[in-house]
Amino acid sequence: MTALQLKPGTSWSETYARCLRAAPEAFAADRLLNLVRGEWRAVGTPGEHTTPLDGTPIPGPPRVEMDEAQAAVAFAIQEHAAWGKQPMEERKARVAAAVEGLAEQRDLLALLLVWEIGKPWRLACADVDRALDGVRWYLEQIDRQLAGRSPLPGPVSNIASWNYPMSVQVHAELVQLLAGNAVVAKTPSQGGFHCLTLAHAVMRRAGLPVTLLSGQGGRIADALIRAEGLGALAFVGGRANGRKAATALADLNRRHFLEQEGLNTWGVWDFSDWPTLAAHLRKGFEYAKQRCTAYPRYVVQRSLFPAFLETYLGVLDGLRFGHPLAVADPADPLPELDFGPVIHATKAAELRGHFAAAVTARAVPLYVGDLAAGAFLPGQSTDAYLAPAALLDPPTSWALQHSEPFGPLDSIALVDTEAELLAAMNAGNGSLVASLATDDLAFADRIAPDLLAFKIGINKPRSRGDREEVFGGLGASWKGAFVGGDLLVRAVSYGPDGAEEKLYGNFPSYSLYPPR
């Protein structure tokens, strides 16, 4: 078998050199800069970091302390006042210029996502494209969406996860800017900071009032969440940090939308269309299930388990994983992989430990993938890679019984009654999505309202969605305003005459369940 090699022109040194040429104001030879107080500045202490692809050292996020974070937010508040007075046509022109500038850097942004967070090339390109296409839609709709509305009284603070820097974070920021708000954004500590640095360099060149800084959440959180003068908080992350953010906001009556993890499940009951399910299962492994709408838990009617198992194991055997930039011949295109590494070696080791702990507690090791089946460079580190694995009936005491693994580690529960199906599917105390595979649509209609998930798919998966579709979560998976399409604009603007309004969302004081 021919040894694989790195695709020419894609090495980290070549990629970083391209960043230096594309945005010399934001990248130094040995470090990233922070966009604070209106300029790119060499403030903060760069940390050590390695790429999950093969352990190559790369510049880490330059973490600032509280005093710099406070100064950055204070400057953003000043910029917000001027930006909100800009005519709509001027705001649209600058955002459109940023979108076109980002489109010019599309391939470099995608390559940074490959190196920083391990996305296969196709998925990295899709992340960038979805961000740009989404903002183009808002540019067409924003006059209607903002009719009679006004900006928030202060900037929107963004604290986002590492897994979708473009299609979640940058996309949201550009919509917030269209609505007349300045933006403050924190880079995720685990990855995505190079991509975000390049994106914000383009945005700043277009004349947009954006701030981008790095820092340890526990040290600068008060500046990004509680600072007087901020207008809203947009958060994407785990429940522990989301809970801290919600607690910090409790006495401020400040707008917020906090997207938190949820254990999304797929129930299988009175079902027979296994080829269709197989296609959905295969797609579900994209990016190693490192996304908020992945399905890591399957709840299966016991009598259907043989057919489900045959389908499921066939999917796992056909998964393609490995180094996203490894090719057999320099002329070959980048490989079509389902997934590369997980976000870092520590996460891979953690998931291996969870698997072993479940087996020790008498779960059945249903499938154990082999890293030898992956496509890797000779001698490269594979510490951050995890072959797909699955457990049957893990114990209720298992650490992942009520939380998402965020990796290619599935669990399967067998049930005999509808009540057991509901209980098993709702074990995570709220989620973003859930699905039912069933031939009995009357059964689906009857049981779907009792599932603690914001979106329910019948014989299909559900996704985050945007544009014309609402997105949110039920239970502990979400706090605050629901977003997507018009609702995202409403969440970052005030109603007619600057009036405060009751937003559609998942708030402590009342519960609004979304339409199915």
XYZ file of C-alpha atoms in Angstrom:
516
model
C 0.000 0.000 0.000
C 1.359 3.447 -0.937
C 2.355 5.552 2.073
C 0.279 8.669 2.498
C 1.760 12.165 2.439
C 0.631 15.658 3.305
C -1.080 17.389 0.420
C 1.447 19.898 -1.009
C 0.707 23.467 -0.002
C -1.324 22.551 3.066
C 1.339 22.261 5.784
C 0.858 24.331 8.926
C 3.885 26.513 8.161
C 2.506 27.261 4.688
C -0.971 27.889 6.085
C 0.303 30.312 8.719
C 2.460 32.086 6.137
C -0.701 32.659 4.108
C -2.317 34.218 7.194
C 0.633 36.580 7.595
C 0.238 37.710 4.002
C -3.547 37.962 4.148
C -3.811 39.918 7.414
C -0.416 41.157 8.636
C -2.170 43.495 11.058
C -3.641 40.538 12.980
C -0.928 37.855 12.793
C 2.664 38.238 14.003
C 5.399 35.798 13.084
C 5.205 34.101 16.473
C 1.777 34.959 17.876
C -1.802 36.057 17.300
C -2.946 39.535 18.219
C -6.127 40.691 19.957
C -8.538 43.134 18.316
C -9.181 45.476 21.222
C -9.763 49.222 21.547
C -10.153 49.498 17.790
C -6.795 48.021 16.806
C -4.917 44.743 16.610
C -2.599 44.761 19.625
C 0.083 42.431 20.984
C -1.601 42.171 24.376
C -2.254 39.031 26.344
C -0.074 36.014 27.020
C 0.043 33.413 24.221
C -0.362 29.879 25.484
C 1.073 26.661 24.154
C -1.192 24.816 21.758
C -1.068 21.875 19.373
C -3.217 20.934 16.432
C -5.358 17.817 16.874
C -4.349 16.650 13.370
C -0.907 15.409 14.343
C 0.274 17.264 17.450
C 2.075 20.034 15.536
C 2.668 23.069 17.806
C 0.689 26.147 16.694
C 0.336 29.604 18.292
C -2.165 29.533 21.115
C -4.764 32.152 22.018
C -3.212 35.333 23.506
C -5.105 35.489 26.794
C -5.779 38.900 28.282
C -6.553 39.687 31.916
C -9.534 41.480 33.391
C -8.206 45.027 32.999
C -7.699 44.623 29.239
C -11.056 42.865 28.856
C -12.807 45.710 30.657
C -11.073 48.302 28.466
C -12.035 46.343 25.347
C -15.685 46.192 26.359
C -15.735 49.894 27.291
C -14.404 50.783 23.837
C -16.981 48.522 22.179
C -19.734 50.330 24.091
C -18.489 53.624 22.658
C -18.407 52.155 19.140
C -21.924 50.818 19.600
C -23.379 54.284 20.111
C -21.957 55.511 16.792
C -22.731 52.341 14.839
C -26.389 52.337 15.789
C -26.763 55.780 14.217
C -25.449 54.633 10.853
C -28.163 54.476 8.176
C -29.349 50.994 7.306
C -27.910 51.219 3.793
C -24.464 51.971 5.194
C -24.638 49.055 7.615
C -25.736 46.747 4.809
C -22.938 47.972 2.539
C -20.253 47.329 5.150
C -21.584 43.890 6.080
C -21.835 42.996 2.385
C -18.224 44.117 1.907
C -17.177 41.893 4.813
C -19.027 38.925 3.312
C -17.264 39.377 -0.016
C -13.918 39.781 1.744
C -14.522 36.553 3.632
C -15.481 34.838 0.380
C -12.099 35.830 -1.054
C -10.413 34.113 1.911
C -12.775 31.109 1.856
C -10.167 28.415 1.212
C -7.735 29.771 3.802
C -10.495 30.030 6.420
C -11.468 26.422 5.680
C -7.858 25.216 5.854
C -7.494 26.873 9.252
C -10.560 24.948 10.425
C -8.918 21.722 9.257
C -5.735 22.411 11.206
C -7.294 23.948 14.307
C -10.325 21.764 14.981
C -9.793 18.757 12.708
C -12.647 19.232 10.254
C -12.338 17.277 7.004
C -11.963 19.597 4.022
C -15.510 19.221 2.715
C -17.045 19.999 6.095
C -14.673 22.911 6.708
C -15.666 24.461 3.385
C -19.330 23.892 4.229
C -18.879 25.732 7.543
C -17.535 28.814 5.771
C -20.057 28.659 2.927
C -23.019 28.292 5.260
C -21.954 31.389 7.196
C -21.660 33.499 4.062
C -24.835 32.198 2.419
C -26.760 32.775 5.620
C -25.650 36.391 5.967
C -26.470 37.048 2.310
C -30.029 35.929 3.098
C -30.229 38.355 6.022
C -28.926 41.166 3.806
C -31.963 40.571 1.595
C -34.401 40.349 4.507
C -33.078 42.848 7.056
C -35.158 45.856 5.948
C -38.351 43.884 6.539
C -37.038 42.301 9.735
C -35.991 45.631 11.297
C -39.026 47.688 10.235
C -39.884 49.845 13.247
C -37.140 48.298 15.361
C -33.955 49.763 16.837
C -30.578 48.465 18.089
C -30.059 47.272 21.631
C -28.737 49.822 24.166
C -25.293 48.186 24.076
C -23.089 45.702 22.184
C -23.770 41.996 21.947
C -21.212 39.860 23.788
C -20.468 36.520 22.110
C -18.981 33.520 23.916
C -19.058 30.573 21.541
C -17.877 26.992 21.264
C -14.945 25.933 19.086
C -16.737 23.571 16.712
C -18.447 26.015 14.315
C -16.470 29.291 14.310
C -17.899 30.491 11.003
C -21.431 29.148 10.548
C -22.411 29.814 14.180
C -20.205 32.581 15.615
C -19.240 34.789 12.666
C -22.683 34.309 11.101
C -24.385 35.485 14.309
C -22.030 38.449 14.705
C -22.698 39.733 11.187
C -26.465 39.589 11.808
C -25.997 41.426 15.113
C -24.034 44.091 13.228
C -26.749 44.405 10.592
C -29.225 45.055 13.397
C -27.134 48.052 14.505
C -25.152 46.523 17.352
C -21.412 46.560 17.942
C -19.951 43.125 18.696
C -17.616 41.760 21.352
C -16.410 38.187 20.811
C -14.233 35.852 22.822
C -12.198 33.185 21.031
C -12.772 29.609 22.223
C -9.818 28.262 24.192
C -9.802 24.847 22.504
C -9.540 25.937 18.872
C -10.829 28.152 16.105
C -8.893 31.258 17.158
C -6.803 31.479 13.974
C -9.895 31.241 11.785
C -11.682 33.853 13.899
C -8.653 36.151 13.818
C -8.583 36.113 10.022
C -12.358 36.556 9.811
C -12.352 39.523 12.176
C -9.455 41.128 10.325
C -11.626 41.076 7.218
C -14.620 42.383 9.172
C -12.626 45.229 10.706
C -11.232 46.230 7.324
C -14.828 46.562 6.126
C -15.417 49.168 8.839
C -17.401 46.978 11.222
C -17.259 47.681 14.995
C -15.969 44.300 16.147
C -13.818 43.349 19.113
C -12.081 39.960 19.375
C -10.137 38.883 22.423
C -8.861 35.737 24.063
C -8.870 34.885 27.736
C -9.682 32.303 30.347
C -13.410 32.377 30.890
C -13.216 32.295 34.662
C -10.885 35.309 34.720
C -12.644 37.663 32.308
C -16.242 36.403 32.385
C -17.542 39.330 34.418
C -16.348 41.790 31.781
C -18.050 39.840 28.987
C -21.281 39.034 30.831
C -21.947 41.597 33.559
C -20.261 44.781 32.305
C -22.583 47.764 32.546
C -23.556 48.902 29.072
C -23.689 45.528 27.304
C -26.920 44.844 25.456
C -27.082 41.038 25.258
C -25.147 37.807 25.713
C -24.967 35.077 23.069
C -23.464 31.885 24.505
C -22.790 28.463 23.007
C -21.181 25.824 25.203
C -21.605 23.229 27.921
C -24.159 23.237 30.698
C -21.690 23.968 33.493
C -20.449 27.207 31.915
C -23.938 28.063 30.680
C -25.254 27.726 34.215
C -22.566 30.108 35.481
C -23.435 32.599 32.765
C -27.142 32.416 33.580
C -26.403 32.925 37.272
C -24.254 35.951 36.475
C -27.115 37.430 34.431
C -29.817 36.709 36.995
C -30.119 40.225 38.433
C -29.426 42.217 35.251
C -32.587 41.610 33.198
C -30.302 41.497 30.160
C -31.205 39.778 26.924
C -29.552 36.427 26.445
C -29.626 33.250 24.396
C -27.623 30.439 25.924
C -27.304 27.297 23.805
C -26.133 24.417 25.982
C -25.453 20.758 25.450
C -28.258 18.222 25.249
C -28.370 14.457 24.918
C -30.123 14.101 21.560
C -31.685 10.682 21.048
C -33.141 8.669 18.195
C -35.982 6.302 19.064
C -36.773 3.246 16.911
C -40.274 1.704 17.223
C -42.407 -0.356 14.799
C -40.024 0.453 11.964
C -38.941 -1.249 8.718
C -37.201 1.215 6.345
C -33.641 0.271 7.274
C -31.865 1.550 4.105
C -33.181 5.072 4.741
C -32.133 4.909 8.377
C -28.665 3.686 7.354
C -28.148 6.804 5.232
C -29.139 9.028 8.153
C -26.866 7.133 10.544
C -23.914 7.498 8.187
C -24.365 11.238 7.816
C -24.754 11.519 11.571
C -21.095 10.587 12.081
C -19.870 13.664 10.212
C -17.227 15.561 12.165
C -17.121 12.743 14.732
C -20.471 13.887 16.164
C -18.834 17.037 17.535
C -21.902 19.214 17.103
C -24.867 20.220 19.202
C -27.394 18.369 17.025
C -25.557 15.030 16.831
C -27.358 11.850 17.921
C -25.149 9.773 20.250
C -27.980 7.744 21.858
C -30.360 5.245 20.236
C -33.370 3.853 22.052
C -34.535 0.722 20.220
C -37.581 -1.526 20.579
C -36.143 -4.847 21.706
C -37.859 -6.897 18.989
C -36.252 -4.668 16.332
C -32.739 -4.925 17.710
C -31.465 -7.608 15.256
C -32.482 -5.528 12.226
C -31.195 -2.325 13.814
C -27.889 -3.958 14.705
C -27.317 -5.245 11.190
C -27.993 -1.781 9.794
C -25.943 0.053 12.400
C -22.861 -2.181 12.219
C -22.886 -1.930 8.443
C -22.694 1.840 8.761
C -19.828 1.748 11.255
C -17.833 -0.643 9.107
C -18.033 1.796 6.200
C -16.967 4.973 8.010
C -13.884 6.770 6.688
C -11.665 8.598 9.149
C -8.093 9.793 9.425
C -5.833 12.774 8.730
C -7.896 15.234 6.636
C -4.885 16.384 4.585
C -3.297 12.993 3.835
C -3.181 11.896 0.181
C -1.585 8.993 -1.691
C -0.403 11.169 -4.569
C 0.344 14.929 -4.591
C -2.126 15.364 -7.442
C -4.970 13.688 -5.544
C -7.798 15.838 -4.147
C -8.172 16.013 -0.391
C -9.867 12.884 0.959
C -13.617 12.499 1.457
C -13.629 11.603 5.141
C -16.505 11.290 7.563
C -14.335 12.625 10.363
C -10.813 13.377 11.503
C -9.631 13.749 15.106
C -11.660 14.888 18.081
C -10.740 18.322 19.401
C -7.650 17.222 21.362
C -5.831 14.227 22.750
C -7.240 14.772 26.251
C -10.773 14.443 24.898
C -9.914 11.227 23.056
C -8.424 9.758 26.226
C -11.475 10.853 28.218
C -13.845 9.075 25.845
C -11.733 5.893 25.910
C -11.971 6.046 29.694
C -15.745 6.426 29.592
C -16.001 3.427 27.285
C -13.843 1.290 29.584
C -15.786 2.389 32.674
C -19.095 1.391 31.090
C -17.771 -2.048 30.133
C -16.441 -2.542 33.654
C -19.961 -1.747 34.885
C -21.322 -4.552 32.643
C -22.311 -2.634 29.492
C -21.912 -4.700 26.331
C -19.075 -3.459 24.061
C -21.121 -3.654 20.896
C -18.526 -2.211 18.536
C -14.876 -1.282 19.009
C -13.310 0.401 15.998
C -9.637 0.105 15.154
C -7.446 3.142 14.482
C -5.502 0.956 12.057
C -8.464 1.340 9.697
C -7.855 5.105 9.497
C -5.826 6.979 6.881
C -2.749 8.489 8.530
C 0.660 9.861 7.667
C 3.644 7.622 8.471
C 4.709 8.113 12.082
C 2.217 10.863 12.888
C 0.696 11.198 16.341
C -2.811 9.758 16.499
C -3.412 10.695 20.143
C -6.432 12.874 19.269
C -8.099 10.270 17.068
C -10.836 7.928 18.208
C -12.210 5.074 16.135
C -16.009 4.722 16.352
C -17.301 2.699 19.281
C -20.695 1.707 20.645
C -22.072 0.360 23.917
C -25.253 -1.606 24.544
C -27.235 -0.869 27.705
C -24.676 1.118 29.734
C -25.588 1.368 33.436
C -27.661 4.276 34.705
C -24.677 5.285 36.828
C -22.502 5.818 33.735
C -20.961 9.292 33.451
C -22.456 9.774 29.960
C -25.896 8.411 30.808
C -27.281 11.949 30.999
C -24.811 13.996 28.920
C -23.437 14.052 25.393
C -20.030 12.505 24.633
C -19.165 14.958 21.830
C -17.296 12.263 19.952
C -17.890 9.019 17.990
C -19.002 7.039 21.053
C -22.616 5.841 20.857
C -24.836 4.117 23.371
C -27.898 1.983 22.661
C -30.726 1.224 25.065
C -33.318 -1.520 24.516
C -36.916 -0.962 25.613
C -40.171 -2.922 25.566
C -42.891 -0.338 26.184
C -43.759 3.168 25.093
C -43.237 4.392 28.651
C -39.720 2.961 28.677
C -39.027 4.559 25.302
C -40.046 7.983 26.590
C -38.061 7.636 29.793
C -34.922 6.584 27.960
C -35.221 9.318 25.334
C -35.730 11.993 27.995
C -32.830 10.906 30.189
C -30.807 14.018 29.363
C -33.302 16.478 30.916
C -33.838 18.424 27.741
C -32.206 18.551 24.343
C -32.094 20.475 21.103
C -33.325 17.716 18.773
C -34.739 14.200 18.835
C -36.000 11.809 16.171
C -38.352 8.852 15.899
C -37.947 6.097 13.308
C -41.355 4.495 12.948
C -43.834 3.257 10.357
C -46.688 4.186 12.697
C -47.262 7.918 12.212
C -50.145 7.903 14.667
C -47.700 6.626 17.296
C -45.265 9.420 16.376
C -47.984 12.064 16.706
C -48.957 10.676 20.103
C -45.492 10.433 21.620
C -43.665 13.410 20.090
C -45.234 16.057 22.381
C -43.829 14.230 25.412
C -40.241 14.286 24.165
C -38.069 16.885 25.884
C -36.548 18.182 22.657
C -37.052 21.445 20.807
C -37.263 19.864 17.346
C -38.637 16.414 16.590
C -37.811 14.557 13.381
C -40.079 11.777 12.151
C -38.001 9.328 10.097
C -35.374 12.024 9.605
C -32.814 13.895 11.676
C -33.233 17.526 12.714
C -30.549 20.181 12.463
C -29.791 23.555 13.944
C -31.511 25.390 11.148
C -31.601 29.118 10.556
C -33.265 31.594 8.227
C -36.960 30.712 8.337
C -36.754 28.088 11.088
C -36.730 28.664 14.822
C -33.919 27.160 16.870
C -33.703 26.576 20.595
C -33.813 23.916 23.257
C -36.048 22.547 25.987
C -35.155 21.803 29.571
C -31.518 22.286 30.557
C -30.312 22.532 26.951
C -31.246 26.184 26.491
C -31.853 29.398 28.427
C -33.268 32.595 26.996
C -34.528 33.741 23.620
C -35.019 31.332 20.748
C -33.235 32.369 17.562
C -33.155 31.720 13.820
C -34.463 33.874 11.000
C -36.637 36.732 12.173
C -36.297 35.651 15.794
C -32.512 36.155 15.740
C -33.055 39.741 14.619
C -35.761 40.275 17.252
C -33.414 38.946 19.941
C -30.815 41.621 19.122
C -33.115 44.591 18.560
C -35.837 46.478 20.386
C -39.429 46.802 19.262
C -41.159 49.920 17.973
C -40.171 53.122 19.795
C -37.400 51.224 21.600
C -39.884 49.296 23.699
C -38.781 46.213 25.600
C -40.826 43.142 24.741
C -41.430 39.612 25.851
C -39.333 37.400 23.613
C -40.195 33.894 22.489
C -37.912 31.598 24.443
C -37.085 29.290 27.297
C -37.011 31.605 30.306
C -37.094 30.720 34.028
C -40.314 32.647 34.628
C -42.391 30.996 31.931
C -42.183 28.201 29.405
C -43.160 28.494 25.759
C -43.098 25.253 23.869
C -42.360 25.596 20.161
C -44.780 24.482 17.493
C -44.020 21.001 16.148
